[in-house]
Short mmCIF file of C-alpha atoms in Angstrom, two decimals:
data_model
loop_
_atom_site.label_atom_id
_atom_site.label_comp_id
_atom_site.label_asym_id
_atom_site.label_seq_id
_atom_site.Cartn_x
_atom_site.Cartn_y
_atom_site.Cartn_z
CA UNK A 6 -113.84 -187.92 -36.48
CA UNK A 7 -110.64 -190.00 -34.74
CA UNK A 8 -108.31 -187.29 -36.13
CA UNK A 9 -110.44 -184.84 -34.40
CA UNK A 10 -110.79 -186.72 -31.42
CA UNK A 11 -107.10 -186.98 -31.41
CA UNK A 12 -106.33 -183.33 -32.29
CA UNK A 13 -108.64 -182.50 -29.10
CA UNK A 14 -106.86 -184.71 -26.90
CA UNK A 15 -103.21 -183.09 -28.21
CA UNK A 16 -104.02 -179.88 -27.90
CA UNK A 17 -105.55 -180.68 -24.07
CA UNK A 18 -102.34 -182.16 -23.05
CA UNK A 19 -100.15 -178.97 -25.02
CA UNK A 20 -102.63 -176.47 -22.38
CA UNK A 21 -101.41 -178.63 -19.90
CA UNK A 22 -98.02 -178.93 -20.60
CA UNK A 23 -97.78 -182.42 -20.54
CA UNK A 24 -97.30 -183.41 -24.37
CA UNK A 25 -94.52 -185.59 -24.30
CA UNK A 26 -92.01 -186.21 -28.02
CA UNK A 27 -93.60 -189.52 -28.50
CA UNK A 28 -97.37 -187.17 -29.11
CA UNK A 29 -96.17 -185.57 -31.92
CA UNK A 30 -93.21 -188.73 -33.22
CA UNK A 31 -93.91 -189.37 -36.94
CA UNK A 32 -94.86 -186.34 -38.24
CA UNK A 33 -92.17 -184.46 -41.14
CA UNK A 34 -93.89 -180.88 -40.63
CA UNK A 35 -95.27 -178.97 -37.50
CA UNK A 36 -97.74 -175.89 -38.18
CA UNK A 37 -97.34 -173.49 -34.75
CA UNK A 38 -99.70 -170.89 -34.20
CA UNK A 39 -99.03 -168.42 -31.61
CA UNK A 40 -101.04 -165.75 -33.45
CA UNK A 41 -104.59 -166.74 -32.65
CA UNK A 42 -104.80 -167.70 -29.65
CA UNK A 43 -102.21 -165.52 -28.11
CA UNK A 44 -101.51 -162.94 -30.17
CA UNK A 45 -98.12 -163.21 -30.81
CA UNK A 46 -97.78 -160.91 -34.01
CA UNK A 47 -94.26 -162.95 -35.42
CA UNK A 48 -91.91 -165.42 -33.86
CA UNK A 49 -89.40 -168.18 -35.26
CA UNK A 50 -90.34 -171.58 -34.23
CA UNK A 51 -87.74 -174.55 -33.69
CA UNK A 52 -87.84 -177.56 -35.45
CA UNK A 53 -88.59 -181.02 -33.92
CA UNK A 54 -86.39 -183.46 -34.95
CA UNK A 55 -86.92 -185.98 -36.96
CA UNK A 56 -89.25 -183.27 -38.77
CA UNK A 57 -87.97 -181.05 -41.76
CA UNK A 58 -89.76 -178.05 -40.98
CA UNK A 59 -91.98 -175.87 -39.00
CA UNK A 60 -94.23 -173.08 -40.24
CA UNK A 61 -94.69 -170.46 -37.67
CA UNK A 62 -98.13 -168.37 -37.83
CA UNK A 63 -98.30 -165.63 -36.55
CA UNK A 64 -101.26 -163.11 -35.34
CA UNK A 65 -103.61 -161.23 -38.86
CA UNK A 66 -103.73 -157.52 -38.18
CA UNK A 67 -105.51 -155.11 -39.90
CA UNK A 68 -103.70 -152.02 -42.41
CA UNK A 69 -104.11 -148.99 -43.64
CA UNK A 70 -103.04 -149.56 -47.80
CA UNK A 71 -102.69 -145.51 -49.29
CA UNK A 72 -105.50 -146.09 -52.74
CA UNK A 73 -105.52 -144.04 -55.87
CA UNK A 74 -106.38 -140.65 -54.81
CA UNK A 75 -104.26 -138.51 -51.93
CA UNK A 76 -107.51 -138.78 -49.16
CA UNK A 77 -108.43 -142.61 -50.46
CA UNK A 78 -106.99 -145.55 -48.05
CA UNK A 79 -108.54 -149.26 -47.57
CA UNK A 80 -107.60 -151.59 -44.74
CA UNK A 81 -106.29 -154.97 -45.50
CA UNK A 82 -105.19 -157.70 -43.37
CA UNK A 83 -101.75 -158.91 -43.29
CA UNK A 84 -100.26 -161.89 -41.03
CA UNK A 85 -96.52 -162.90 -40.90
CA UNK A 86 -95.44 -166.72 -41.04
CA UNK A 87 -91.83 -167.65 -40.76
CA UNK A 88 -91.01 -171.37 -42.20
CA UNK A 89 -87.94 -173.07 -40.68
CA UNK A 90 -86.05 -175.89 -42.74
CA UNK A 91 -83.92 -178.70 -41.70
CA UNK A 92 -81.81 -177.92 -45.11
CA UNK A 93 -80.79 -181.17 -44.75
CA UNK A 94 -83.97 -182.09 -45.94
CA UNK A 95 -85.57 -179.48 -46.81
CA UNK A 96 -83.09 -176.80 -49.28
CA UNK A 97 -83.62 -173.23 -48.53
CA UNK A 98 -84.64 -172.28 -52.19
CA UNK A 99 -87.45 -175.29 -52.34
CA UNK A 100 -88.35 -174.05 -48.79
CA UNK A 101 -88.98 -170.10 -49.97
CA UNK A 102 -91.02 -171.55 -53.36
CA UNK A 103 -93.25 -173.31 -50.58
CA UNK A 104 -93.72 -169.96 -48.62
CA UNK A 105 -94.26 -168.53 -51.67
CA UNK A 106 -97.22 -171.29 -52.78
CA UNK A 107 -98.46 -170.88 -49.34
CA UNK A 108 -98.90 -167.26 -49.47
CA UNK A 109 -100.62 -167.28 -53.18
CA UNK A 110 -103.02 -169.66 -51.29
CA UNK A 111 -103.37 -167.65 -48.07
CA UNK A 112 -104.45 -164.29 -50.11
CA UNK A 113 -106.68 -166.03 -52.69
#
């Protein structure tokens, strides 16, 4: 309940554009979602120092996948997330097996 309470009270002051570095000091990872609530379809978020990486979410959209037969077709949902590494930290290949963990997760 006082990480909810405290997620609230963030995400009030981010509306109001008055969340300040020392809100968000300590963390090592950011999640940014422009997708939901604006739907912003794919972007490239910036990392905030001292953090090693962000993982930007964008907005699900729904597909038309071709099926078996010439007049078959399903809709599926696809979303694009971009991950940016401080590959000081964070080395590009361990960053795309992440991603790539992340997205097994995010479709299963």
């Amino acid at each position: 309940s006082s990480i909810s309470s405290e997620v609230k009270q963030l995400a009030q002051k981010a509306k109001e554009n008055s969340l300040k570095p020392e809100d968000y000091e300590g963390g090592t990872f950011t999640v940014s979602n422009l997708g939901g609530p604006f739907g912003i379809k794919q972007f490239c978020a910036i990392i905030n120092p001292p953090q090693s990486g962000i993982l930007a979410v964008g907005s699900a959209e729904k597909r038309v996948i071709p099926s078996s037969g010439p007049e078959q077709f399903q809709f599926a949902s696809f979303m694009s997330v971009t991950l940016s590494c401080d590959h000081r930290v964070i080395d590009g290949a361990i960053g795309a097996e992440w991603l790539k963990a992340f997205k097994g997760y995010i479709e299963n």
